[in-house]
Amino acid sequence: MILCCATATLKAQHSFAFNNGPAMHKFQDSLSKLSEETFNATSNSERYTKNATFIKTLVNSLKTQGSFLYPFDSLKKITILKSPDNSFRIFSWYVPLDDGSYRFFGTIQMATKDGKLKMFPLIDDTANIKDTNGINGNKNWYGARYYEIIPVIMNGQQPYYVLIGWKGNSLKTSKKVIDVLSFNKEQQPIFGKPVFEEAKSKATRNRIVFEYNKQNTMTVTLDKNVNMIVFDHLAPISEEMTGNFEYYASDLSFDAYKLLNGRLKLVENIELKNEPNQMDDLFSDPKDKKIKAIKKL
């Protein structure tokens, strides 16, 4: 039983030679330009139009033979995470909206032996998801921009992948999510899995969602020193604000999820000697960089 953050020894075997670099460079240049135009647009309709062109261009680029090997490392507003076993990679990004909310977009690209495209578009259905603890597919995705992937490998069982992402939310609060991606017998992607254990009296959860004051920075990351997923413990600034997440922030303590018997068990009040992951600052308030992130309220 392994919580693995390093490159796995198993690699997808490719029987083709990748020689489409020049074509992919052109696609990347177009995608980079479209991404900037999407974020610089001044209305929702303009953003959606530019983003639709971006999606069409991205799909065309992924249809190129051997595109799985191309890193797209110039796309700064798009997060691309490749599974350490090299079996798939996941693209995710967001479009900021006028009301302070966000719409998320993404796709899963599978590695194939012949270099041809096999992908699963991710359709953000957050607005219609009433139960954030539900099991979802790629067509009713609980959208997020993922920034970390952690494979969980157990002997004799299919691996699953923990995804940590920034969720955004509204003008007043932000969200982060710890989700789980797995693949069923038909190799279809499934989001959510009953692996999060808290108190014995509580049911196992399929995903974890945090909500907190938008000006606060919250750490959620794999800490390699303790081999656990660590995160700030959120609390209201006063008891009267309990349940009002606009007034939630870190209380200077840390909790974690530790892998135990294939599940992630909550461990409270852990001691950390390392500094929080600097990547978290990228996801405090990407829409308004003039607001200085407050680590503790």
PDB file of C-alpha atoms in Angstrom:
ATOM      1  CA  MET A   1       0.000   0.000   0.000  1.00  0.00           C
ATOM      2  CA  ILE A   2       1.666   3.164  -1.193  1.00  0.00           C
ATOM      3  CA  LEU A   3       0.835   6.867  -1.161  1.00  0.00           C
ATOM      4  CA  CYS A   4       3.018   7.815  -4.080  1.00  0.00           C
ATOM      5  CA  CYS A   5       4.124  11.294  -5.132  1.00  0.00           C
ATOM      6  CA  ALA A   6       7.164  10.277  -7.155  1.00  0.00           C
ATOM      7  CA  THR A   7       7.258   9.058 -10.708  1.00  0.00           C
ATOM      8  CA  ALA A   8       5.964   5.520 -10.887  1.00  0.00           C
ATOM      9  CA  THR A   9       8.060   2.839 -12.485  1.00  0.00           C
ATOM     10  CA  LEU A  10       5.285   1.820 -14.878  1.00  0.00           C
ATOM     11  CA  LYS A  11       5.245   3.867 -18.062  1.00  0.00           C
ATOM     12  CA  ALA A  12       2.748   3.836 -20.898  1.00  0.00           C
ATOM     13  CA  GLN A  13       4.392   2.225 -23.897  1.00  0.00           C
ATOM     14  CA  HIS A  14       4.302   4.258 -27.110  1.00  0.00           C
ATOM     15  CA  SER A  15       5.084   2.570 -30.410  1.00  0.00           C
ATOM     16  CA  PHE A  16       5.235   5.750 -32.480  1.00  0.00           C
ATOM     17  CA  ALA A  17       7.779   8.506 -33.023  1.00  0.00           C
ATOM     18  CA  PHE A  18       6.680  12.000 -32.054  1.00  0.00           C
ATOM     19  CA  ASN A  19       7.590  14.277 -34.955  1.00  0.00           C
ATOM     20  CA  ASN A  20       4.805  16.852 -34.802  1.00  0.00           C
ATOM     21  CA  GLY A  21       6.669  19.392 -32.681  1.00  0.00           C
ATOM     22  CA  PRO A  22       6.373  22.302 -35.169  1.00  0.00           C
ATOM     23  CA  ALA A  23       2.622  21.830 -35.535  1.00  0.00           C
ATOM     24  CA  MET A  24       2.180  21.618 -31.748  1.00  0.00           C
ATOM     25  CA  HIS A  25       4.246  24.795 -31.257  1.00  0.00           C
ATOM     26  CA  LYS A  26       1.815  26.652 -33.523  1.00  0.00           C
ATOM     27  CA  PHE A  27      -1.156  25.294 -31.613  1.00  0.00           C
ATOM     28  CA  GLN A  28       0.437  26.340 -28.325  1.00  0.00           C
ATOM     29  CA  ASP A  29       1.015  29.891 -29.567  1.00  0.00           C
ATOM     30  CA  SER A  30      -2.633  30.147 -30.601  1.00  0.00           C
ATOM     31  CA  LEU A  31      -3.835  28.691 -27.312  1.00  0.00           C
ATOM     32  CA  SER A  32      -1.672  31.057 -25.280  1.00  0.00           C
ATOM     33  CA  LYS A  33      -3.085  34.052 -27.151  1.00  0.00           C
ATOM     34  CA  LEU A  34      -6.682  32.853 -26.790  1.00  0.00           C
ATOM     35  CA  SER A  35      -6.203  32.193 -23.085  1.00  0.00           C
ATOM     36  CA  GLU A  36      -4.975  35.743 -22.489  1.00  0.00           C
ATOM     37  CA  GLU A  37      -7.828  37.161 -24.562  1.00  0.00           C
ATOM     38  CA  THR A  38     -10.331  35.172 -22.509  1.00  0.00           C
ATOM     39  CA  PHE A  39      -9.044  36.570 -19.219  1.00  0.00           C
ATOM     40  CA  ASN A  40      -8.759  40.111 -20.579  1.00  0.00           C
ATOM     41  CA  ALA A  41     -12.310  40.137 -21.958  1.00  0.00           C
ATOM     42  CA  THR A  42     -14.672  42.665 -20.391  1.00  0.00           C
ATOM     43  CA  SER A  43     -17.958  40.738 -20.429  1.00  0.00           C
ATOM     44  CA  ASN A  44     -19.213  37.219 -19.806  1.00  0.00           C
ATOM     45  CA  SER A  45     -20.359  36.792 -23.397  1.00  0.00           C
ATOM     46  CA  GLU A  46     -16.944  37.787 -24.736  1.00  0.00           C
ATOM     47  CA  ARG A  47     -15.188  35.454 -22.285  1.00  0.00           C
ATOM     48  CA  TYR A  48     -17.375  32.514 -23.270  1.00  0.00           C
ATOM     49  CA  THR A  49     -16.851  33.216 -26.965  1.00  0.00           C
ATOM     50  CA  LYS A  50     -13.076  33.364 -26.606  1.00  0.00           C
ATOM     51  CA  ASN A  51     -13.079  30.290 -24.372  1.00  0.00           C
ATOM     52  CA  ALA A  52     -15.159  28.337 -26.897  1.00  0.00           C
ATOM     53  CA  THR A  53     -12.533  29.097 -29.553  1.00  0.00           C
ATOM     54  CA  PHE A  54      -9.843  28.056 -27.072  1.00  0.00           C
ATOM     55  CA  ILE A  55     -11.588  24.707 -26.470  1.00  0.00           C
ATOM     56  CA  LYS A  56     -11.968  24.041 -30.196  1.00  0.00           C
ATOM     57  CA  THR A  57      -8.286  24.828 -30.775  1.00  0.00           C
ATOM     58  CA  LEU A  58      -7.221  22.659 -27.831  1.00  0.00           C
ATOM     59  CA  VAL A  59      -9.236  19.696 -29.119  1.00  0.00           C
ATOM     60  CA  ASN A  60      -7.722  20.103 -32.584  1.00  0.00           C
ATOM     61  CA  SER A  61      -4.247  20.187 -31.080  1.00  0.00           C
ATOM     62  CA  LEU A  62      -4.895  17.030 -29.062  1.00  0.00           C
ATOM     63  CA  LYS A  63      -6.011  15.253 -32.246  1.00  0.00           C
ATOM     64  CA  THR A  64      -2.446  15.630 -33.530  1.00  0.00           C
ATOM     65  CA  GLN A  65      -0.586  12.324 -33.541  1.00  0.00           C
ATOM     66  CA  GLY A  66       1.417  11.942 -30.348  1.00  0.00           C
ATOM     67  CA  SER A  67       0.049  15.087 -28.666  1.00  0.00           C
ATOM     68  CA  PHE A  68       0.138  13.316 -25.289  1.00  0.00           C
ATOM     69  CA  LEU A  69       3.903  13.816 -25.285  1.00  0.00           C
ATOM     70  CA  TYR A  70       3.677  17.576 -25.814  1.00  0.00           C
ATOM     71  CA  PRO A  71       3.954  19.531 -22.516  1.00  0.00           C
ATOM     72  CA  PHE A  72       2.078  22.785 -23.388  1.00  0.00           C
ATOM     73  CA  ASP A  73       4.392  24.460 -20.888  1.00  0.00           C
ATOM     74  CA  SER A  74       3.653  27.990 -22.149  1.00  0.00           C
ATOM     75  CA  LEU A  75      -0.010  27.863 -21.119  1.00  0.00           C
ATOM     76  CA  LYS A  76       0.304  29.629 -17.777  1.00  0.00           C
ATOM     77  CA  LYS A  77      -3.432  29.900 -17.048  1.00  0.00           C
ATOM     78  CA  ILE A  78      -4.053  26.228 -17.730  1.00  0.00           C
ATOM     79  CA  THR A  79      -3.010  23.558 -15.257  1.00  0.00           C
ATOM     80  CA  ILE A  80      -1.893  20.262 -16.799  1.00  0.00           C
ATOM     81  CA  LEU A  81      -1.241  17.373 -14.416  1.00  0.00           C
ATOM     82  CA  LYS A  82       0.102  14.068 -15.705  1.00  0.00           C
ATOM     83  CA  SER A  83      -0.441  10.977 -13.606  1.00  0.00           C
ATOM     84  CA  PRO A  84       2.873   9.605 -12.313  1.00  0.00           C
ATOM     85  CA  ASP A  85       2.122   6.265 -13.977  1.00  0.00           C
ATOM     86  CA  ASN A  86       1.901   8.169 -17.287  1.00  0.00           C
ATOM     87  CA  SER A  87      -1.545   6.725 -18.090  1.00  0.00           C
ATOM     88  CA  PHE A  88      -3.415  10.030 -18.462  1.00  0.00           C
ATOM     89  CA  ARG A  89      -3.184  13.762 -17.931  1.00  0.00           C
ATOM     90  CA  ILE A  90      -5.841  16.220 -16.864  1.00  0.00           C
ATOM     91  CA  PHE A  91      -6.257  19.787 -18.134  1.00  0.00           C
ATOM     92  CA  SER A  92      -8.211  22.247 -15.985  1.00  0.00           C
ATOM     93  CA  TRP A  93      -8.857  25.981 -15.997  1.00  0.00           C
ATOM     94  CA  TYR A  94     -11.523  28.536 -15.100  1.00  0.00           C
ATOM     95  CA  VAL A  95     -13.260  31.531 -16.588  1.00  0.00           C
ATOM     96  CA  PRO A  96     -13.965  34.402 -14.141  1.00  0.00           C
ATOM     97  CA  LEU A  97     -17.494  35.820 -14.371  1.00  0.00           C
ATOM     98  CA  ASP A  98     -18.919  39.285 -13.742  1.00  0.00           C
ATOM     99  CA  ASP A  99     -20.711  38.291 -10.516  1.00  0.00           C
ATOM    100  CA  GLY A 100     -17.479  37.094  -8.884  1.00  0.00           C
ATOM    101  CA  SER A 101     -18.109  33.411  -9.541  1.00  0.00           C
ATOM    102  CA  TYR A 102     -16.153  31.064 -11.794  1.00  0.00           C
ATOM    103  CA  ARG A 103     -16.923  28.475 -14.452  1.00  0.00           C
ATOM    104  CA  PHE A 104     -14.501  25.578 -14.749  1.00  0.00           C
ATOM    105  CA  PHE A 105     -13.407  23.675 -17.819  1.00  0.00           C
ATOM    106  CA  GLY A 106     -11.203  20.692 -18.440  1.00  0.00           C
ATOM    107  CA  THR A 107     -10.523  17.400 -20.137  1.00  0.00           C
ATOM    108  CA  ILE A 108      -8.804  14.096 -19.412  1.00  0.00           C
ATOM    109  CA  GLN A 109      -6.448  12.899 -22.129  1.00  0.00           C
ATOM    110  CA  MET A 110      -5.585   9.203 -21.992  1.00  0.00           C
ATOM    111  CA  ALA A 111      -2.269   7.762 -23.146  1.00  0.00           C
ATOM    112  CA  THR A 112      -2.718   5.455 -26.143  1.00  0.00           C
ATOM    113  CA  LYS A 113      -0.278   3.026 -27.722  1.00  0.00           C
ATOM    114  CA  ASP A 114      -0.842   4.376 -31.236  1.00  0.00           C
ATOM    115  CA  GLY A 115      -0.726   8.059 -30.254  1.00  0.00           C
ATOM    116  CA  LYS A 116      -4.333   8.700 -31.283  1.00  0.00           C
ATOM    117  CA  LEU A 117      -6.657  10.838 -29.201  1.00  0.00           C
ATOM    118  CA  LYS A 118      -8.760   9.372 -26.420  1.00  0.00           C
ATOM    119  CA  MET A 119     -10.230  12.014 -24.150  1.00  0.00           C
ATOM    120  CA  PHE A 120     -13.060  12.742 -21.721  1.00  0.00           C
ATOM    121  CA  PRO A 121     -14.319  16.376 -21.708  1.00  0.00           C
ATOM    122  CA  LEU A 122     -15.098  17.672 -18.214  1.00  0.00           C
ATOM    123  CA  ILE A 123     -18.440  19.501 -18.010  1.00  0.00           C
ATOM    124  CA  ASP A 124     -18.774  21.746 -14.949  1.00  0.00           C
ATOM    125  CA  ASP A 125     -22.182  20.999 -13.423  1.00  0.00           C
ATOM    126  CA  THR A 126     -21.564  22.681 -10.075  1.00  0.00           C
ATOM    127  CA  ALA A 127     -24.705  24.834 -10.319  1.00  0.00           C
ATOM    128  CA  ASN A 128     -26.888  21.710 -10.471  1.00  0.00           C
ATOM    129  CA  ILE A 129     -25.042  19.585  -7.927  1.00  0.00           C
ATOM    130  CA  LYS A 130     -27.029  19.694  -4.693  1.00  0.00           C
ATOM    131  CA  ASP A 131     -24.927  17.143  -2.840  1.00  0.00           C
ATOM    132  CA  THR A 132     -21.215  17.953  -2.960  1.00  0.00           C
ATOM    133  CA  ASN A 133     -20.541  14.524  -1.459  1.00  0.00           C
ATOM    134  CA  GLY A 134     -21.949  12.678  -4.464  1.00  0.00           C
ATOM    135  CA  ILE A 135     -20.245  10.464  -7.041  1.00  0.00           C
ATOM    136  CA  ASN A 136     -19.912  12.218 -10.402  1.00  0.00           C
ATOM    137  CA  GLY A 137     -18.815  11.495 -13.949  1.00  0.00           C
ATOM    138  CA  ASN A 138     -17.080  13.691 -16.472  1.00  0.00           C
ATOM    139  CA  LYS A 139     -20.413  15.099 -17.709  1.00  0.00           C
ATOM    140  CA  ASN A 140     -21.550  16.295 -14.275  1.00  0.00           C
ATOM    141  CA  TRP A 141     -18.153  17.297 -12.932  1.00  0.00           C
ATOM    142  CA  TYR A 142     -17.726  19.230  -9.681  1.00  0.00           C
ATOM    143  CA  GLY A 143     -15.346  21.649 -11.399  1.00  0.00           C
ATOM    144  CA  ALA A 144     -12.021  22.862 -10.032  1.00  0.00           C
ATOM    145  CA  ARG A 145      -8.600  23.915 -11.247  1.00  0.00           C
ATOM    146  CA  TYR A 146      -6.395  21.107  -9.994  1.00  0.00           C
ATOM    147  CA  TYR A 147      -2.833  21.820  -8.937  1.00  0.00           C
ATOM    148  CA  GLU A 148      -1.719  18.533  -7.397  1.00  0.00           C
ATOM    149  CA  ILE A 149      -2.237  14.838  -8.176  1.00  0.00           C
ATOM    150  CA  ILE A 150      -1.401  12.018  -5.774  1.00  0.00           C
ATOM    151  CA  PRO A 151      -1.767   8.371  -6.834  1.00  0.00           C
ATOM    152  CA  VAL A 152      -2.819   5.793  -4.276  1.00  0.00           C
ATOM    153  CA  ILE A 153      -1.576   2.347  -5.272  1.00  0.00           C
ATOM    154  CA  MET A 154      -2.542  -0.865  -3.492  1.00  0.00           C
ATOM    155  CA  ASN A 155      -1.417  -4.335  -4.447  1.00  0.00           C
ATOM    156  CA  GLY A 156      -4.059  -6.196  -6.411  1.00  0.00           C
ATOM    157  CA  GLN A 157      -6.387  -3.211  -6.744  1.00  0.00           C
ATOM    158  CA  GLN A 158      -6.975  -0.491  -9.280  1.00  0.00           C
ATOM    159  CA  PRO A 159      -5.192   2.742  -8.275  1.00  0.00           C
ATOM    160  CA  TYR A 160      -7.077   5.910  -7.569  1.00  0.00           C
ATOM    161  CA  TYR A 161      -5.818   9.470  -7.780  1.00  0.00           C
ATOM    162  CA  VAL A 162      -6.309  12.204  -5.216  1.00  0.00           C
ATOM    163  CA  LEU A 163      -6.775  15.606  -6.862  1.00  0.00           C
ATOM    164  CA  ILE A 164      -6.287  18.854  -4.949  1.00  0.00           C
ATOM    165  CA  GLY A 165      -7.798  21.918  -6.563  1.00  0.00           C
ATOM    166  CA  TRP A 166      -8.853  25.521  -6.231  1.00  0.00           C
ATOM    167  CA  LYS A 167     -12.612  25.865  -6.587  1.00  0.00           C
ATOM    168  CA  GLY A 168     -13.293  29.595  -6.389  1.00  0.00           C
ATOM    169  CA  ASN A 169     -16.801  30.554  -5.378  1.00  0.00           C
ATOM    170  CA  SER A 170     -18.074  34.102  -5.019  1.00  0.00           C
ATOM    171  CA  LEU A 171     -17.138  37.688  -4.205  1.00  0.00           C
ATOM    172  CA  LYS A 172     -16.912  36.804  -0.504  1.00  0.00           C
ATOM    173  CA  THR A 173     -15.613  33.247  -0.221  1.00  0.00           C
ATOM    174  CA  SER A 174     -13.279  30.810  -1.941  1.00  0.00           C
ATOM    175  CA  LYS A 175     -13.294  27.036  -1.935  1.00  0.00           C
ATOM    176  CA  LYS A 176     -10.741  24.279  -2.230  1.00  0.00           C
ATOM    177  CA  VAL A 177     -11.472  20.648  -2.894  1.00  0.00           C
ATOM    178  CA  ILE A 178      -9.823  17.293  -2.319  1.00  0.00           C
ATOM    179  CA  ASP A 179     -11.410  14.999  -4.862  1.00  0.00           C
ATOM    180  CA  VAL A 180     -10.734  11.464  -6.043  1.00  0.00           C
ATOM    181  CA  LEU A 181     -10.460  10.308  -9.649  1.00  0.00           C
ATOM    182  CA  SER A 182     -10.723   6.643 -10.559  1.00  0.00           C
ATOM    183  CA  PHE A 183     -11.693   4.646 -13.632  1.00  0.00           C
ATOM    184  CA  ASN A 184     -14.389   1.969 -13.775  1.00  0.00           C
ATOM    185  CA  LYS A 185     -14.239  -1.345 -15.634  1.00  0.00           C
ATOM    186  CA  GLU A 186     -15.187   0.427 -18.859  1.00  0.00           C
ATOM    187  CA  GLN A 187     -12.334   2.881 -18.264  1.00  0.00           C
ATOM    188  CA  GLN A 188     -14.761   5.750 -17.746  1.00  0.00           C
ATOM    189  CA  PRO A 189     -13.649   8.450 -15.260  1.00  0.00           C
ATOM    190  CA  ILE A 190     -15.392   8.624 -11.892  1.00  0.00           C
ATOM    191  CA  PHE A 191     -15.020  11.552  -9.477  1.00  0.00           C
ATOM    192  CA  GLY A 192     -15.542  10.936  -5.784  1.00  0.00           C
ATOM    193  CA  LYS A 193     -14.870   7.810  -3.746  1.00  0.00           C
ATOM    194  CA  PRO A 194     -15.755   6.813  -0.159  1.00  0.00           C
ATOM    195  CA  VAL A 195     -12.215   6.988   1.192  1.00  0.00           C
ATOM    196  CA  PHE A 196     -12.265   9.981   3.577  1.00  0.00           C
ATOM    197  CA  GLU A 197     -12.706   8.876   7.186  1.00  0.00           C
ATOM    198  CA  GLU A 198     -13.298  11.298  10.052  1.00  0.00           C
ATOM    199  CA  ALA A 199     -14.887  10.492  13.400  1.00  0.00           C
ATOM    200  CA  LYS A 200     -16.139   6.926  13.824  1.00  0.00           C
ATOM    201  CA  SER A 201     -19.670   8.233  14.243  1.00  0.00           C
ATOM    202  CA  LYS A 202     -19.619   9.923  10.829  1.00  0.00           C
ATOM    203  CA  ALA A 203     -20.108   8.315   7.440  1.00  0.00           C
ATOM    204  CA  THR A 204     -17.164   8.032   5.054  1.00  0.00           C
ATOM    205  CA  ARG A 205     -17.041  10.961   2.628  1.00  0.00           C
ATOM    206  CA  ASN A 206     -16.467  10.938  -1.137  1.00  0.00           C
ATOM    207  CA  ARG A 207     -14.754  14.321  -1.379  1.00  0.00           C
ATOM    208  CA  ILE A 208     -13.739  17.175   0.888  1.00  0.00           C
ATOM    209  CA  VAL A 209     -14.761  20.786   0.210  1.00  0.00           C
ATOM    210  CA  PHE A 210     -13.384  23.740   2.173  1.00  0.00           C
ATOM    211  CA  GLU A 211     -14.922  27.221   2.141  1.00  0.00           C
ATOM    212  CA  TYR A 212     -13.279  30.301   3.656  1.00  0.00           C
ATOM    213  CA  ASN A 213     -12.882  34.076   3.462  1.00  0.00           C
ATOM    214  CA  LYS A 214     -11.749  35.063  -0.011  1.00  0.00           C
ATOM    215  CA  GLN A 215      -8.897  37.242   1.232  1.00  0.00           C
ATOM    216  CA  ASN A 216      -7.442  34.387   3.244  1.00  0.00           C
ATOM    217  CA  THR A 217      -4.854  31.948   1.871  1.00  0.00           C
ATOM    218  CA  MET A 218      -5.477  28.300   2.658  1.00  0.00           C
ATOM    219  CA  THR A 219      -2.836  25.576   2.418  1.00  0.00           C
ATOM    220  CA  VAL A 220      -3.901  22.179   1.048  1.00  0.00           C
ATOM    221  CA  THR A 221      -0.997  20.063  -0.181  1.00  0.00           C
ATOM    222  CA  LEU A 222       0.869  16.787   0.109  1.00  0.00           C
ATOM    223  CA  ASP A 223       3.592  17.173   2.730  1.00  0.00           C
ATOM    224  CA  LYS A 224       6.331  14.745   1.720  1.00  0.00           C
ATOM    225  CA  ASN A 225       8.013  15.024   5.119  1.00  0.00           C
ATOM    226  CA  VAL A 226       5.059  13.397   6.883  1.00  0.00           C
ATOM    227  CA  ASN A 227       3.554  11.720   3.783  1.00  0.00           C
ATOM    228  CA  MET A 228       0.132  13.165   4.489  1.00  0.00           C
ATOM    229  CA  ILE A 229      -2.212  15.634   2.806  1.00  0.00           C
ATOM    230  CA  VAL A 230      -2.038  18.589   5.169  1.00  0.00           C
ATOM    231  CA  PHE A 231      -4.304  21.615   5.336  1.00  0.00           C
ATOM    232  CA  ASP A 232      -5.091  24.644   7.464  1.00  0.00           C
ATOM    233  CA  HIS A 233      -7.791  24.066  10.050  1.00  0.00           C
ATOM    234  CA  LEU A 234     -10.547  26.560   9.281  1.00  0.00           C
ATOM    235  CA  ALA A 235     -12.634  28.171  11.996  1.00  0.00           C
ATOM    236  CA  PRO A 236     -14.947  31.199  12.340  1.00  0.00           C
ATOM    237  CA  ILE A 237     -13.398  34.324  13.834  1.00  0.00           C
ATOM    238  CA  SER A 238     -16.106  34.159  16.536  1.00  0.00           C
ATOM    239  CA  GLU A 239     -18.728  31.638  17.629  1.00  0.00           C
ATOM    240  CA  GLU A 240     -21.509  33.905  16.356  1.00  0.00           C
ATOM    241  CA  MET A 241     -20.163  33.451  12.817  1.00  0.00           C
ATOM    242  CA  THR A 242     -20.358  29.644  12.861  1.00  0.00           C
ATOM    243  CA  GLY A 243     -21.689  28.466   9.516  1.00  0.00           C
ATOM    244  CA  ASN A 244     -21.036  31.805   7.812  1.00  0.00           C
ATOM    245  CA  PHE A 245     -17.962  30.959   5.742  1.00  0.00           C
ATOM    246  CA  GLU A 246     -17.269  34.566   4.837  1.00  0.00           C
ATOM    247  CA  TYR A 247     -15.750  34.752   8.327  1.00  0.00           C
ATOM    248  CA  TYR A 248     -13.775  31.512   8.252  1.00  0.00           C
ATOM    249  CA  ALA A 249      -9.969  31.440   8.155  1.00  0.00           C
ATOM    250  CA  SER A 250      -7.049  29.431   9.447  1.00  0.00           C
ATOM    251  CA  ASP A 251      -6.749  29.259  13.240  1.00  0.00           C
ATOM    252  CA  LEU A 252      -2.965  28.606  13.091  1.00  0.00           C
ATOM    253  CA  SER A 253      -3.350  24.831  13.398  1.00  0.00           C
ATOM    254  CA  PHE A 254      -3.081  22.082  10.800  1.00  0.00           C
ATOM    255  CA  ASP A 255      -4.990  18.879  10.148  1.00  0.00           C
ATOM    256  CA  ALA A 256      -4.170  16.114   7.679  1.00  0.00           C
ATOM    257  CA  TYR A 257      -5.405  13.036   5.868  1.00  0.00           C
ATOM    258  CA  LYS A 258      -3.222   9.962   6.315  1.00  0.00           C
ATOM    259  CA  LEU A 259      -3.436   6.859   4.138  1.00  0.00           C
ATOM    260  CA  LEU A 260      -4.487   3.850   6.194  1.00  0.00           C
ATOM    261  CA  ASN A 261      -5.789   0.585   4.726  1.00  0.00           C
ATOM    262  CA  GLY A 262      -6.556   2.245   1.423  1.00  0.00           C
ATOM    263  CA  ARG A 263      -8.508   5.089   2.989  1.00  0.00           C
ATOM    264  CA  LEU A 264      -7.626   8.622   4.034  1.00  0.00           C
ATOM    265  CA  LYS A 265      -8.077   9.033   7.758  1.00  0.00           C
ATOM    266  CA  LEU A 266      -8.365  12.467   9.364  1.00  0.00           C
ATOM    267  CA  VAL A 267      -5.571  13.362  11.785  1.00  0.00           C
ATOM    268  CA  GLU A 268      -6.118  16.564  13.758  1.00  0.00           C
ATOM    269  CA  ASN A 269      -3.677  19.080  15.204  1.00  0.00           C
ATOM    270  CA  ILE A 270      -0.499  17.879  13.559  1.00  0.00           C
ATOM    271  CA  GLU A 271       2.810  19.700  13.941  1.00  0.00           C
ATOM    272  CA  LEU A 272       4.564  20.927  10.816  1.00  0.00           C
ATOM    273  CA  LYS A 273       8.121  22.184  10.566  1.00  0.00           C
ATOM    274  CA  ASN A 274       8.065  23.128   6.887  1.00  0.00           C
ATOM    275  CA  GLU A 275       6.605  26.224   5.285  1.00  0.00           C
ATOM    276  CA  PRO A 276       3.229  25.970   3.516  1.00  0.00           C
ATOM    277  CA  ASN A 277       3.248  25.250  -0.217  1.00  0.00           C
ATOM    278  CA  GLN A 278       3.897  28.462  -2.144  1.00  0.00           C
ATOM    279  CA  MET A 279       1.493  27.302  -4.853  1.00  0.00           C
ATOM    280  CA  ASP A 280      -1.414  28.073  -2.544  1.00  0.00           C
ATOM    281  CA  ASP A 281      -0.809  31.799  -2.966  1.00  0.00           C
ATOM    282  CA  LEU A 282      -1.615  31.421  -6.665  1.00  0.00           C
ATOM    283  CA  PHE A 283      -5.149  30.453  -5.782  1.00  0.00           C
ATOM    284  CA  SER A 284      -6.129  32.964  -3.073  1.00  0.00           C
ATOM    285  CA  ASP A 285      -7.869  35.455  -5.358  1.00  0.00           C
ATOM    286  CA  PRO A 286      -6.773  35.173  -8.996  1.00  0.00           C
ATOM    287  CA  LYS A 287      -9.416  37.626 -10.148  1.00  0.00           C
ATOM    288  CA  ASP A 288      -8.139  40.568  -8.132  1.00  0.00           C
ATOM    289  CA  LYS A 289      -4.419  40.606  -7.449  1.00  0.00           C
ATOM    290  CA  LYS A 290      -4.700  44.045  -5.788  1.00  0.00           C
ATOM    291  CA  ILE A 291      -6.203  42.388  -2.725  1.00  0.00           C
ATOM    292  CA  LYS A 292      -3.400  41.284  -0.458  1.00  0.00           C
ATOM    293  CA  ALA A 293      -3.898  37.754   0.790  1.00  0.00           C
ATOM    294  CA  ILE A 294      -4.244  37.514   4.560  1.00  0.00           C
ATOM    295  CA  LYS A 295      -2.783  34.306   5.920  1.00  0.00           C
ATOM    296  CA  LYS A 296      -4.458  34.587   9.318  1.00  0.00           C
ATOM    297  CA  LEU A 297      -7.535  36.618  10.283  1.00  0.00           C
TER     298      LEU A 297
END
